[in-house]
Amino acid sequence: QVVLVESGGDSVQAGGSLRLACAASGYTDGYFYMGWFRQPPGKEREGVAVIDGDSSTTYADSVKGRFTISKDNTKNILYLQMDNLKPEDTATYYCAAVIAYGLWNPLRASEYKYWGQGTQVTVSP
């Protein structure tokens, strides 16, 4: 079983930074897409950033230039560096993964099989 555990969420003021981490365990050999998704209060879950098995990345337009996704394959940790945070970034952030060699839309939440339980990010104005 693949288990994902997020950490690093906090409450910050607009313009601040946070780094989220996702510790992964239970992986077997395969080509994994891993990503960060978020769900603001009262809204649907949306894709934020994705990294595939070749370390190619995809970002939502709303976070380009502000967020950076990366992974440490040795430690099995996925990161999301979040800079210049805005109030609209407030959400529960989830780590997700799926074994796939190609995704038509890697930012679509329904593509992913494995999910963490989330970590809360709150950005005040």
PDB file of C-alpha atoms in Angstrom, residues 2-119:
ATOM      1  CA  VAL A   2       1.181   3.507  -0.837  1.00  0.00           C
ATOM      2  CA  VAL A   3       0.883   5.836   2.157  1.00  0.00           C
ATOM      3  CA  LEU A   4       1.287   9.609   1.870  1.00  0.00           C
ATOM      4  CA  VAL A   5       1.597  11.957   4.851  1.00  0.00           C
ATOM      5  CA  GLU A   6       1.651  15.750   4.426  1.00  0.00           C
ATOM      6  CA  SER A   7       3.215  18.263   6.792  1.00  0.00           C
ATOM      7  CA  GLY A   8       4.246  21.916   6.879  1.00  0.00           C
ATOM      8  CA  GLY A   9       0.894  23.696   6.782  1.00  0.00           C
ATOM      9  CA  ASP A  10       0.577  26.827   8.886  1.00  0.00           C
ATOM     10  CA  SER A  11      -1.040  30.247   9.187  1.00  0.00           C
ATOM     11  CA  VAL A  12       0.899  33.085   7.534  1.00  0.00           C
ATOM     12  CA  GLN A  13       0.353  36.617   6.307  1.00  0.00           C
ATOM     13  CA  ALA A  14       0.109  37.518   2.635  1.00  0.00           C
ATOM     14  CA  GLY A  15       3.532  37.649   1.004  1.00  0.00           C
ATOM     15  CA  GLY A  16       4.969  34.982   3.278  1.00  0.00           C
ATOM     16  CA  SER A  17       6.361  31.562   2.417  1.00  0.00           C
ATOM     17  CA  LEU A  18       5.822  27.951   3.419  1.00  0.00           C
ATOM     18  CA  ARG A  19       7.318  24.626   2.399  1.00  0.00           C
ATOM     19  CA  LEU A  20       5.046  21.611   2.427  1.00  0.00           C
ATOM     20  CA  ALA A  21       6.393  18.071   2.563  1.00  0.00           C
ATOM     21  CA  CYS A  22       4.853  14.724   1.681  1.00  0.00           C
ATOM     22  CA  ALA A  23       6.495  11.587   3.026  1.00  0.00           C
ATOM     23  CA  ALA A  24       5.781   8.537   0.893  1.00  0.00           C
ATOM     24  CA  SER A  25       6.076   4.881   1.827  1.00  0.00           C
ATOM     25  CA  GLY A  26       5.024   1.546   0.399  1.00  0.00           C
ATOM     26  CA  TYR A  27       6.142   2.267  -3.179  1.00  0.00           C
ATOM     27  CA  THR A  28       7.153  -0.397  -5.659  1.00  0.00           C
ATOM     28  CA  ASP A  29       8.910   0.114  -8.986  1.00  0.00           C
ATOM     29  CA  GLY A  30       6.849   2.120 -11.423  1.00  0.00           C
ATOM     30  CA  TYR A  31       6.476   5.448 -13.199  1.00  0.00           C
ATOM     31  CA  PHE A  32       4.758   7.765 -10.712  1.00  0.00           C
ATOM     32  CA  TYR A  33       3.039  11.054 -11.177  1.00  0.00           C
ATOM     33  CA  MET A  34       2.984  12.905  -7.865  1.00  0.00           C
ATOM     34  CA  GLY A  35       1.204  16.135  -7.217  1.00  0.00           C
ATOM     35  CA  TRP A  36      -0.158  18.726  -4.866  1.00  0.00           C
ATOM     36  CA  PHE A  37      -3.850  19.566  -4.834  1.00  0.00           C
ATOM     37  CA  ARG A  38      -5.809  22.001  -2.715  1.00  0.00           C
ATOM     38  CA  GLN A  39      -9.381  22.470  -1.609  1.00  0.00           C
ATOM     39  CA  PRO A  40     -10.462  25.927  -0.400  1.00  0.00           C
ATOM     40  CA  PRO A  41     -13.387  26.118   2.046  1.00  0.00           C
ATOM     41  CA  GLY A  42     -16.646  25.460   0.228  1.00  0.00           C
ATOM     42  CA  LYS A  43     -14.947  24.835  -3.135  1.00  0.00           C
ATOM     43  CA  GLU A  44     -13.868  21.834  -5.199  1.00  0.00           C
ATOM     44  CA  ARG A  45     -10.415  20.284  -5.097  1.00  0.00           C
ATOM     45  CA  GLU A  46      -8.031  21.681  -7.705  1.00  0.00           C
ATOM     46  CA  GLY A  47      -4.605  20.744  -9.026  1.00  0.00           C
ATOM     47  CA  VAL A  48      -1.677  22.921  -7.974  1.00  0.00           C
ATOM     48  CA  ALA A  49       1.534  21.281  -9.206  1.00  0.00           C
ATOM     49  CA  VAL A  50       2.614  17.885 -10.546  1.00  0.00           C
ATOM     50  CA  ILE A  51       5.952  16.160 -11.107  1.00  0.00           C
ATOM     51  CA  ASP A  52       6.319  12.947 -13.117  1.00  0.00           C
ATOM     52  CA  GLY A  53       8.825  10.099 -13.094  1.00  0.00           C
ATOM     53  CA  ASP A  54      11.213  12.058 -15.331  1.00  0.00           C
ATOM     54  CA  SER A  55      10.944  15.099 -13.002  1.00  0.00           C
ATOM     55  CA  SER A  56       8.990  17.095 -15.585  1.00  0.00           C
ATOM     56  CA  THR A  57       6.638  19.553 -13.885  1.00  0.00           C
ATOM     57  CA  THR A  58       3.219  21.051 -14.517  1.00  0.00           C
ATOM     58  CA  TYR A  59       1.747  24.026 -12.641  1.00  0.00           C
ATOM     59  CA  ALA A  60      -1.643  25.620 -12.382  1.00  0.00           C
ATOM     60  CA  ASP A  61      -1.657  29.102 -13.916  1.00  0.00           C
ATOM     61  CA  SER A  62      -2.591  30.600 -10.547  1.00  0.00           C
ATOM     62  CA  VAL A  63       0.677  29.492  -8.909  1.00  0.00           C
ATOM     63  CA  LYS A  64       3.227  29.750 -11.750  1.00  0.00           C
ATOM     64  CA  GLY A  65       6.251  31.740 -10.664  1.00  0.00           C
ATOM     65  CA  ARG A  66       5.307  31.453  -6.993  1.00  0.00           C
ATOM     66  CA  PHE A  67       5.273  27.712  -6.209  1.00  0.00           C
ATOM     67  CA  THR A  68       7.921  25.079  -6.935  1.00  0.00           C
ATOM     68  CA  ILE A  69       7.409  21.318  -6.767  1.00  0.00           C
ATOM     69  CA  SER A  70      10.364  18.996  -6.221  1.00  0.00           C
ATOM     70  CA  LYS A  71      11.151  15.539  -4.898  1.00  0.00           C
ATOM     71  CA  ASP A  72      13.932  13.764  -3.067  1.00  0.00           C
ATOM     72  CA  ASN A  73      13.926  10.243  -4.480  1.00  0.00           C
ATOM     73  CA  THR A  74      16.460   9.011  -1.932  1.00  0.00           C
ATOM     74  CA  LYS A  75      14.302  10.023   1.036  1.00  0.00           C
ATOM     75  CA  ASN A  76      10.954   9.529  -0.748  1.00  0.00           C
ATOM     76  CA  ILE A  77       9.766  13.040   0.069  1.00  0.00           C
ATOM     77  CA  LEU A  78       7.785  15.372  -2.167  1.00  0.00           C
ATOM     78  CA  TYR A  79       8.011  19.126  -1.534  1.00  0.00           C
ATOM     79  CA  LEU A  80       6.037  22.205  -2.442  1.00  0.00           C
ATOM     80  CA  GLN A  81       7.833  25.502  -1.913  1.00  0.00           C
ATOM     81  CA  MET A  82       5.224  28.250  -1.693  1.00  0.00           C
ATOM     82  CA  ASP A  83       6.397  31.869  -2.015  1.00  0.00           C
ATOM     83  CA  ASN A  84       4.508  35.162  -2.170  1.00  0.00           C
ATOM     84  CA  LEU A  85       1.426  33.563  -0.671  1.00  0.00           C
ATOM     85  CA  LYS A  86      -1.944  35.173  -1.277  1.00  0.00           C
ATOM     86  CA  PRO A  87      -5.228  34.911   0.660  1.00  0.00           C
ATOM     87  CA  GLU A  88      -6.702  32.908  -2.230  1.00  0.00           C
ATOM     88  CA  ASP A  89      -4.080  30.214  -1.545  1.00  0.00           C
ATOM     89  CA  THR A  90      -5.916  29.382   1.694  1.00  0.00           C
ATOM     90  CA  ALA A  91      -6.951  25.726   1.503  1.00  0.00           C
ATOM     91  CA  THR A  92      -6.341  22.226   2.707  1.00  0.00           C
ATOM     92  CA  TYR A  93      -3.403  20.928   0.668  1.00  0.00           C
ATOM     93  CA  TYR A  94      -3.206  17.271  -0.334  1.00  0.00           C
ATOM     94  CA  CYS A  95      -0.419  15.118  -1.710  1.00  0.00           C
ATOM     95  CA  ALA A  96      -1.434  12.574  -4.354  1.00  0.00           C
ATOM     96  CA  ALA A  97       0.175   9.897  -6.528  1.00  0.00           C
ATOM     97  CA  VAL A  98      -0.663   7.499  -9.345  1.00  0.00           C
ATOM     98  CA  ILE A  99       1.232   5.008 -11.494  1.00  0.00           C
ATOM     99  CA  ALA A 100       0.874   6.140 -15.093  1.00  0.00           C
ATOM    100  CA  TYR A 101       3.079   6.706 -18.127  1.00  0.00           C
ATOM    101  CA  GLY A 102       0.963   9.557 -19.408  1.00  0.00           C
ATOM    102  CA  LEU A 103      -1.973  11.687 -18.258  1.00  0.00           C
ATOM    103  CA  TRP A 104      -4.139  13.805 -20.535  1.00  0.00           C
ATOM    104  CA  ASN A 105      -4.584  16.295 -17.704  1.00  0.00           C
ATOM    105  CA  PRO A 106      -2.112  15.729 -14.858  1.00  0.00           C
ATOM    106  CA  LEU A 107      -3.744  18.473 -12.760  1.00  0.00           C
ATOM    107  CA  ARG A 108      -7.106  16.689 -12.632  1.00  0.00           C
ATOM    108  CA  ALA A 109      -7.681  15.185  -9.189  1.00  0.00           C
ATOM    109  CA  SER A 110      -9.696  12.232 -10.506  1.00  0.00           C
ATOM    110  CA  GLU A 111      -6.556  10.860 -12.221  1.00  0.00           C
ATOM    111  CA  TYR A 112      -4.897  10.032  -8.893  1.00  0.00           C
ATOM    112  CA  LYS A 113      -5.272   6.893  -6.824  1.00  0.00           C
ATOM    113  CA  TYR A 114      -3.300   7.533  -3.635  1.00  0.00           C
ATOM    114  CA  TRP A 115      -3.981  10.480  -1.324  1.00  0.00           C
ATOM    115  CA  GLY A 116      -2.732  11.905   1.930  1.00  0.00           C
ATOM    116  CA  GLN A 117      -5.024  13.307   4.609  1.00  0.00           C
ATOM    117  CA  GLY A 118      -4.118  16.940   4.005  1.00  0.00           C
ATOM    118  CA  THR A 119      -2.440  19.853   5.758  1.00  0.00           C
TER     119      THR A 119
END
